[in-house]
Amino acid sequence: MTARIGVVTFPGTLDDQDALRAARLAGAEPVSLWHRDKDLKQVDAVVLAGGFSYGDYLRAGAISRFSPVMETIIEQAKAGMPVLGICNGFQILTEAHLLPGAMLRNNHLHFICRDQKLRVENAQTAWTVDYEQGQQIEVPLKNMDGRYVADERTLDELEAEGRVAFRYLDMNPNGSLRDIAGITNAAGNVVGLMPHPEHAVEPLVGTGKTDGLGFFTSILKKLVNA
């Protein structure tokens, strides 16, 4: 049976179609989910795509966190459903307290768009098992509120528990503490990152590489072996 990956669209979401296409290219059945609908349509995993939901009013992701679909996603994520938050999706996951910390305005106060090198720090999450620890990948990055922050105790816990999933290489594009580009929850089913793997899944677009496809093949492998 083909795994079903749902992608949520909020008002202002930009990259939902890209995420749906990435899921399809990986071999999954992509399913569109609407933010006002609590029904997840029997999907096996959920992607919160990038964009500027609700125009990033108040704080990035702060309003979307209260959308009806998030009530079900929070419940299912705590029960073990795999959830991936990309860029704005990562911001929503922190606002929903499914991941610790917060996302603030880039330290240089400018929107940034570039191809970004990352190092895979945790290759055991539901979304990273097709990578190797220490592997270097390159995917597009585009954000205004991409600076990951947390108190020192939380940062130390993330480091000690191996929950830093990705780290920026060569340069820190937004001032994120400890060069953190992405993190995971303790169970490994919820992952958030600022760069966009869905834009690096076929050679004709994005970086011209397929370094981001591993997120989507990883979740298929994890679901099949579950």
PDB file of C-alpha atoms in Angstrom:
ATOM      1  CA  MET A   1       0.000   0.000   0.000  1.00  0.00           C
ATOM      2  CA  THR A   2       1.374   3.422  -0.988  1.00  0.00           C
ATOM      3  CA  ALA A   3       2.205   5.745   1.899  1.00  0.00           C
ATOM      4  CA  ARG A   4       0.124   8.930   2.006  1.00  0.00           C
ATOM      5  CA  ILE A   5       1.943  12.175   2.811  1.00  0.00           C
ATOM      6  CA  GLY A   6      -0.249  15.153   3.605  1.00  0.00           C
ATOM      7  CA  VAL A   7       0.871  18.737   2.947  1.00  0.00           C
ATOM      8  CA  VAL A   8      -0.952  21.527   4.779  1.00  0.00           C
ATOM      9  CA  THR A   9      -1.895  24.773   3.066  1.00  0.00           C
ATOM     10  CA  PHE A  10      -2.410  27.857   5.245  1.00  0.00           C
ATOM     11  CA  PRO A  11      -3.295  31.329   3.927  1.00  0.00           C
ATOM     12  CA  GLY A  12       0.071  32.588   2.648  1.00  0.00           C
ATOM     13  CA  THR A  13       1.689  29.161   2.193  1.00  0.00           C
ATOM     14  CA  LEU A  14       3.959  29.263  -0.876  1.00  0.00           C
ATOM     15  CA  ASP A  15       5.658  25.895  -1.148  1.00  0.00           C
ATOM     16  CA  ASP A  16       2.845  23.400  -0.691  1.00  0.00           C
ATOM     17  CA  GLN A  17       2.848  22.369  -4.356  1.00  0.00           C
ATOM     18  CA  ASP A  18       6.605  21.863  -4.252  1.00  0.00           C
ATOM     19  CA  ALA A  19       6.265  19.632  -1.195  1.00  0.00           C
ATOM     20  CA  LEU A  20       3.458  17.646  -2.832  1.00  0.00           C
ATOM     21  CA  ARG A  21       5.622  17.171  -5.917  1.00  0.00           C
ATOM     22  CA  ALA A  22       8.585  16.048  -3.801  1.00  0.00           C
ATOM     23  CA  ALA A  23       6.399  13.455  -2.075  1.00  0.00           C
ATOM     24  CA  ARG A  24       5.189  12.219  -5.461  1.00  0.00           C
ATOM     25  CA  LEU A  25       8.732  11.993  -6.863  1.00  0.00           C
ATOM     26  CA  ALA A  26       9.777   9.932  -3.825  1.00  0.00           C
ATOM     27  CA  GLY A  27       6.987   7.440  -4.512  1.00  0.00           C
ATOM     28  CA  ALA A  28       4.364   8.538  -1.991  1.00  0.00           C
ATOM     29  CA  GLU A  29       0.755   9.495  -2.587  1.00  0.00           C
ATOM     30  CA  PRO A  30       0.590  13.267  -1.974  1.00  0.00           C
ATOM     31  CA  VAL A  31      -2.515  14.549  -0.196  1.00  0.00           C
ATOM     32  CA  SER A  32      -3.506  18.209   0.077  1.00  0.00           C
ATOM     33  CA  LEU A  33      -4.722  19.300   3.518  1.00  0.00           C
ATOM     34  CA  TRP A  34      -6.546  22.560   4.225  1.00  0.00           C
ATOM     35  CA  HIS A  35      -5.827  24.489   7.428  1.00  0.00           C
ATOM     36  CA  ARG A  36      -9.493  24.821   8.410  1.00  0.00           C
ATOM     37  CA  ASP A  37     -10.151  21.078   8.146  1.00  0.00           C
ATOM     38  CA  LYS A  38      -9.397  18.941  11.189  1.00  0.00           C
ATOM     39  CA  ASP A  39      -9.573  15.766   9.104  1.00  0.00           C
ATOM     40  CA  LEU A  40      -6.090  14.560   8.043  1.00  0.00           C
ATOM     41  CA  LYS A  41      -7.627  12.241   5.419  1.00  0.00           C
ATOM     42  CA  GLN A  42      -5.890   9.151   6.804  1.00  0.00           C
ATOM     43  CA  VAL A  43      -2.395  10.323   5.862  1.00  0.00           C
ATOM     44  CA  ASP A  44       0.634   8.529   7.288  1.00  0.00           C
ATOM     45  CA  ALA A  45       2.785  11.649   7.674  1.00  0.00           C
ATOM     46  CA  VAL A  46       2.383  15.427   7.450  1.00  0.00           C
ATOM     47  CA  VAL A  47       4.490  18.219   5.975  1.00  0.00           C
ATOM     48  CA  LEU A  48       4.009  21.834   7.056  1.00  0.00           C
ATOM     49  CA  ALA A  49       5.285  23.675   3.998  1.00  0.00           C
ATOM     50  CA  GLY A  50       7.129  26.970   3.731  1.00  0.00           C
ATOM     51  CA  GLY A  51       5.757  30.422   3.022  1.00  0.00           C
ATOM     52  CA  PHE A  52       4.427  33.347   5.012  1.00  0.00           C
ATOM     53  CA  SER A  53       1.269  32.042   6.638  1.00  0.00           C
ATOM     54  CA  TYR A  54      -1.064  34.884   7.594  1.00  0.00           C
ATOM     55  CA  GLY A  55       1.637  37.272   6.376  1.00  0.00           C
ATOM     56  CA  ASP A  56       3.797  36.425   9.418  1.00  0.00           C
ATOM     57  CA  TYR A  57       1.654  38.818  11.470  1.00  0.00           C
ATOM     58  CA  LEU A  58       2.348  38.873  15.224  1.00  0.00           C
ATOM     59  CA  ARG A  59       5.155  36.326  14.793  1.00  0.00           C
ATOM     60  CA  ALA A  60       5.920  33.897  12.010  1.00  0.00           C
ATOM     61  CA  GLY A  61       3.627  30.902  12.522  1.00  0.00           C
ATOM     62  CA  ALA A  62       1.883  32.358  15.562  1.00  0.00           C
ATOM     63  CA  ILE A  63      -1.583  32.508  13.982  1.00  0.00           C
ATOM     64  CA  SER A  64      -1.323  29.278  11.988  1.00  0.00           C
ATOM     65  CA  ARG A  65      -0.585  27.417  15.193  1.00  0.00           C
ATOM     66  CA  PHE A  66      -4.261  27.913  16.104  1.00  0.00           C
ATOM     67  CA  SER A  67      -5.702  26.679  12.795  1.00  0.00           C
ATOM     68  CA  PRO A  68      -8.121  23.744  13.244  1.00  0.00           C
ATOM     69  CA  VAL A  69      -5.822  21.326  11.413  1.00  0.00           C
ATOM     70  CA  MET A  70      -3.097  21.939  13.990  1.00  0.00           C
ATOM     71  CA  GLU A  71      -5.303  20.579  16.784  1.00  0.00           C
ATOM     72  CA  THR A  72      -5.280  17.190  15.062  1.00  0.00           C
ATOM     73  CA  ILE A  73      -1.619  17.409  14.018  1.00  0.00           C
ATOM     74  CA  ILE A  74      -0.492  18.189  17.559  1.00  0.00           C
ATOM     75  CA  GLU A  75      -2.498  15.254  18.892  1.00  0.00           C
ATOM     76  CA  GLN A  76      -1.225  12.865  16.220  1.00  0.00           C
ATOM     77  CA  ALA A  77       2.380  14.051  16.476  1.00  0.00           C
ATOM     78  CA  LYS A  78       2.393  13.359  20.203  1.00  0.00           C
ATOM     79  CA  ALA A  79       1.068   9.885  19.358  1.00  0.00           C
ATOM     80  CA  GLY A  80       3.962   9.275  16.963  1.00  0.00           C
ATOM     81  CA  MET A  81       2.851  10.507  13.538  1.00  0.00           C
ATOM     82  CA  PRO A  82       5.829  11.848  11.537  1.00  0.00           C
ATOM     83  CA  VAL A  83       5.662  15.612  10.965  1.00  0.00           C
ATOM     84  CA  LEU A  84       8.122  17.720   8.972  1.00  0.00           C
ATOM     85  CA  GLY A  85       8.116  21.505   9.241  1.00  0.00           C
ATOM     86  CA  ILE A  86       9.997  23.386   6.529  1.00  0.00           C
ATOM     87  CA  CYS A  87      10.812  27.089   7.047  1.00  0.00           C
ATOM     88  CA  ASN A  88       7.421  28.567   8.010  1.00  0.00           C
ATOM     89  CA  GLY A  89       6.459  25.037   8.996  1.00  0.00           C
ATOM     90  CA  PHE A  90       9.395  24.965  11.423  1.00  0.00           C
ATOM     91  CA  GLN A  91       8.198  28.268  12.842  1.00  0.00           C
ATOM     92  CA  ILE A  92       4.707  26.806  13.312  1.00  0.00           C
ATOM     93  CA  LEU A  93       6.129  23.744  15.089  1.00  0.00           C
ATOM     94  CA  THR A  94       7.923  25.944  17.620  1.00  0.00           C
ATOM     95  CA  GLU A  95       4.801  28.048  18.147  1.00  0.00           C
ATOM     96  CA  ALA A  96       2.822  24.823  18.712  1.00  0.00           C
ATOM     97  CA  HIS A  97       5.483  23.637  21.196  1.00  0.00           C
ATOM     98  CA  LEU A  98       6.078  20.447  19.248  1.00  0.00           C
ATOM     99  CA  LEU A  99       9.683  21.630  19.029  1.00  0.00           C
ATOM    100  CA  PRO A 100      11.524  23.814  21.568  1.00  0.00           C
ATOM    101  CA  GLY A 101      12.925  27.262  20.984  1.00  0.00           C
ATOM    102  CA  ALA A 102      11.760  30.091  18.732  1.00  0.00           C
ATOM    103  CA  MET A 103      12.475  31.666  15.355  1.00  0.00           C
ATOM    104  CA  LEU A 104      13.413  35.370  15.290  1.00  0.00           C
ATOM    105  CA  ARG A 105      14.214  37.922  12.577  1.00  0.00           C
ATOM    106  CA  ASN A 106      17.526  37.275  10.827  1.00  0.00           C
ATOM    107  CA  ASN A 107      20.351  38.991  12.678  1.00  0.00           C
ATOM    108  CA  HIS A 108      21.192  41.126   9.611  1.00  0.00           C
ATOM    109  CA  LEU A 109      17.509  42.137   9.271  1.00  0.00           C
ATOM    110  CA  HIS A 110      17.338  41.191   5.587  1.00  0.00           C
ATOM    111  CA  PHE A 111      15.550  38.481   3.653  1.00  0.00           C
ATOM    112  CA  ILE A 112      18.078  35.923   2.444  1.00  0.00           C
ATOM    113  CA  CYS A 113      17.857  33.522  -0.496  1.00  0.00           C
ATOM    114  CA  ARG A 114      20.802  31.284  -1.331  1.00  0.00           C
ATOM    115  CA  ASP A 115      21.961  27.708  -1.809  1.00  0.00           C
ATOM    116  CA  GLN A 116      22.991  26.560   1.659  1.00  0.00           C
ATOM    117  CA  LYS A 117      25.345  23.797   2.713  1.00  0.00           C
ATOM    118  CA  LEU A 118      24.244  21.713   5.702  1.00  0.00           C
ATOM    119  CA  ARG A 119      25.712  18.908   7.758  1.00  0.00           C
ATOM    120  CA  VAL A 120      23.442  16.072   8.794  1.00  0.00           C
ATOM    121  CA  GLU A 121      23.879  15.708  12.550  1.00  0.00           C
ATOM    122  CA  ASN A 122      21.160  13.122  13.202  1.00  0.00           C
ATOM    123  CA  ALA A 123      20.449  10.444  10.601  1.00  0.00           C
ATOM    124  CA  GLN A 124      18.084   8.451  12.798  1.00  0.00           C
ATOM    125  CA  THR A 125      14.911  10.551  12.676  1.00  0.00           C
ATOM    126  CA  ALA A 126      11.888   9.550  10.642  1.00  0.00           C
ATOM    127  CA  TRP A 127      12.881  12.144   8.031  1.00  0.00           C
ATOM    128  CA  THR A 128      16.651  11.560   7.840  1.00  0.00           C
ATOM    129  CA  VAL A 129      17.289   7.788   7.774  1.00  0.00           C
ATOM    130  CA  ASP A 130      18.346   7.921   4.112  1.00  0.00           C
ATOM    131  CA  TYR A 131      21.248  10.209   5.040  1.00  0.00           C
ATOM    132  CA  GLU A 132      24.433   9.442   6.927  1.00  0.00           C
ATOM    133  CA  GLN A 133      25.550  11.259  10.035  1.00  0.00           C
ATOM    134  CA  GLY A 134      28.094  13.864   9.037  1.00  0.00           C
ATOM    135  CA  GLN A 135      26.930  13.902   5.421  1.00  0.00           C
ATOM    136  CA  GLN A 136      27.045  17.294   3.717  1.00  0.00           C
ATOM    137  CA  ILE A 137      24.085  18.335   1.582  1.00  0.00           C
ATOM    138  CA  GLU A 138      23.110  21.521  -0.233  1.00  0.00           C
ATOM    139  CA  VAL A 139      19.554  22.847  -0.465  1.00  0.00           C
ATOM    140  CA  PRO A 140      17.989  26.284  -1.046  1.00  0.00           C
ATOM    141  CA  LEU A 141      17.395  28.631   1.877  1.00  0.00           C
ATOM    142  CA  LYS A 142      14.993  31.581   1.839  1.00  0.00           C
ATOM    143  CA  ASN A 143      13.765  33.320   4.943  1.00  0.00           C
ATOM    144  CA  MET A 144      13.337  36.526   6.885  1.00  0.00           C
ATOM    145  CA  ASP A 145      12.679  35.048  10.326  1.00  0.00           C
ATOM    146  CA  GLY A 146      15.173  32.192  10.324  1.00  0.00           C
ATOM    147  CA  ARG A 147      17.281  32.813  13.431  1.00  0.00           C
ATOM    148  CA  TYR A 148      16.851  29.851  15.774  1.00  0.00           C
ATOM    149  CA  VAL A 149      17.129  30.780  19.455  1.00  0.00           C
ATOM    150  CA  ALA A 150      16.638  28.987  22.755  1.00  0.00           C
ATOM    151  CA  ASP A 151      17.957  29.351  26.288  1.00  0.00           C
ATOM    152  CA  GLU A 152      21.290  27.752  27.116  1.00  0.00           C
ATOM    153  CA  ARG A 153      19.724  24.895  29.035  1.00  0.00           C
ATOM    154  CA  THR A 154      17.549  23.942  26.052  1.00  0.00           C
ATOM    155  CA  LEU A 155      20.485  24.223  23.667  1.00  0.00           C
ATOM    156  CA  ASP A 156      22.613  22.023  25.918  1.00  0.00           C
ATOM    157  CA  GLU A 157      19.818  19.440  26.099  1.00  0.00           C
ATOM    158  CA  LEU A 158      19.447  19.396  22.311  1.00  0.00           C
ATOM    159  CA  GLU A 159      23.172  18.853  21.917  1.00  0.00           C
ATOM    160  CA  ALA A 160      23.409  16.192  24.636  1.00  0.00           C
ATOM    161  CA  GLU A 161      20.409  14.240  23.306  1.00  0.00           C
ATOM    162  CA  GLY A 162      21.511  14.398  19.666  1.00  0.00           C
ATOM    163  CA  ARG A 163      18.475  16.428  18.713  1.00  0.00           C
ATOM    164  CA  VAL A 164      20.280  18.931  16.513  1.00  0.00           C
ATOM    165  CA  ALA A 165      19.340  17.439  13.159  1.00  0.00           C
ATOM    166  CA  PHE A 166      21.147  19.854  10.824  1.00  0.00           C
ATOM    167  CA  ARG A 167      23.817  22.514  11.151  1.00  0.00           C
ATOM    168  CA  TYR A 168      24.815  25.293   8.781  1.00  0.00           C
ATOM    169  CA  LEU A 169      28.181  24.910   7.061  1.00  0.00           C
ATOM    170  CA  ASP A 170      30.560  27.555   5.641  1.00  0.00           C
ATOM    171  CA  MET A 171      28.411  30.433   6.881  1.00  0.00           C
ATOM    172  CA  ASN A 172      25.611  31.068   9.326  1.00  0.00           C
ATOM    173  CA  PRO A 173      22.994  32.813   7.163  1.00  0.00           C
ATOM    174  CA  ASN A 174      20.745  34.190   9.878  1.00  0.00           C
ATOM    175  CA  GLY A 175      22.511  34.175  13.240  1.00  0.00           C
ATOM    176  CA  SER A 176      20.984  30.924  14.497  1.00  0.00           C
ATOM    177  CA  LEU A 177      22.546  29.911  17.800  1.00  0.00           C
ATOM    178  CA  ARG A 178      25.187  27.185  17.507  1.00  0.00           C
ATOM    179  CA  ASP A 179      24.678  27.188  13.727  1.00  0.00           C
ATOM    180  CA  ILE A 180      21.486  25.157  14.164  1.00  0.00           C
ATOM    181  CA  ALA A 181      19.556  24.720  10.916  1.00  0.00           C
ATOM    182  CA  GLY A 182      17.111  22.068  12.117  1.00  0.00           C
ATOM    183  CA  ILE A 183      16.118  20.060  15.183  1.00  0.00           C
ATOM    184  CA  THR A 184      14.049  17.032  16.127  1.00  0.00           C
ATOM    185  CA  ASN A 185      11.866  16.112  19.067  1.00  0.00           C
ATOM    186  CA  ALA A 186      12.983  13.421  21.493  1.00  0.00           C
ATOM    187  CA  ALA A 187      11.028  10.694  19.697  1.00  0.00           C
ATOM    188  CA  GLY A 188      12.483  11.577  16.300  1.00  0.00           C
ATOM    189  CA  ASN A 189       9.125  11.785  14.516  1.00  0.00           C
ATOM    190  CA  VAL A 190       8.908  15.590  14.440  1.00  0.00           C
ATOM    191  CA  VAL A 191      11.616  17.486  12.541  1.00  0.00           C
ATOM    192  CA  GLY A 192      11.863  21.167  11.665  1.00  0.00           C
ATOM    193  CA  LEU A 193      14.422  23.001   9.544  1.00  0.00           C
ATOM    194  CA  MET A 194      14.701  26.368   7.848  1.00  0.00           C
ATOM    195  CA  PRO A 195      16.229  25.340   4.474  1.00  0.00           C
ATOM    196  CA  HIS A 196      13.986  23.890   1.763  1.00  0.00           C
ATOM    197  CA  PRO A 197      14.660  20.245   0.809  1.00  0.00           C
ATOM    198  CA  GLU A 198      11.564  20.231  -1.436  1.00  0.00           C
ATOM    199  CA  HIS A 199      13.408  22.620  -3.771  1.00  0.00           C
ATOM    200  CA  ALA A 200      16.262  20.148  -4.292  1.00  0.00           C
ATOM    201  CA  VAL A 201      14.562  16.983  -5.508  1.00  0.00           C
ATOM    202  CA  GLU A 202      15.303  17.024  -9.245  1.00  0.00           C
ATOM    203  CA  PRO A 203      18.269  18.315 -11.258  1.00  0.00           C
ATOM    204  CA  LEU A 204      16.387  20.871 -13.374  1.00  0.00           C
ATOM    205  CA  VAL A 205      15.366  23.173 -10.518  1.00  0.00           C
ATOM    206  CA  GLY A 206      16.732  24.563  -7.256  1.00  0.00           C
ATOM    207  CA  THR A 207      20.364  23.707  -6.668  1.00  0.00           C
ATOM    208  CA  GLY A 208      20.492  21.371  -9.656  1.00  0.00           C
ATOM    209  CA  LYS A 209      21.004  18.545  -7.175  1.00  0.00           C
ATOM    210  CA  THR A 210      18.674  16.062  -5.488  1.00  0.00           C
ATOM    211  CA  ASP A 211      20.070  16.428  -1.960  1.00  0.00           C
ATOM    212  CA  GLY A 212      16.617  17.171  -0.549  1.00  0.00           C
ATOM    213  CA  LEU A 213      14.885  14.070  -1.880  1.00  0.00           C
ATOM    214  CA  GLY A 214      16.260  12.021   1.017  1.00  0.00           C
ATOM    215  CA  PHE A 215      13.746  13.609   3.400  1.00  0.00           C
ATOM    216  CA  PHE A 216      10.888  12.116   1.432  1.00  0.00           C
ATOM    217  CA  THR A 217      12.497   8.744   0.708  1.00  0.00           C
ATOM    218  CA  SER A 218      13.443   8.560   4.392  1.00  0.00           C
ATOM    219  CA  ILE A 219       9.860   8.849   5.564  1.00  0.00           C
ATOM    220  CA  LEU A 220       8.729   6.213   3.070  1.00  0.00           C
ATOM    221  CA  LYS A 221      11.396   3.837   4.354  1.00  0.00           C
ATOM    222  CA  LYS A 222      10.425   4.578   7.941  1.00  0.00           C
ATOM    223  CA  LEU A 223       6.717   3.986   7.277  1.00  0.00           C
ATOM    224  CA  VAL A 224       7.344   0.732   5.404  1.00  0.00           C
ATOM    225  CA  ASN A 225       9.526  -0.611   8.218  1.00  0.00           C
ATOM    226  CA  ALA A 226       7.235   0.599  10.991  1.00  0.00           C
TER     227      ALA A 226
END
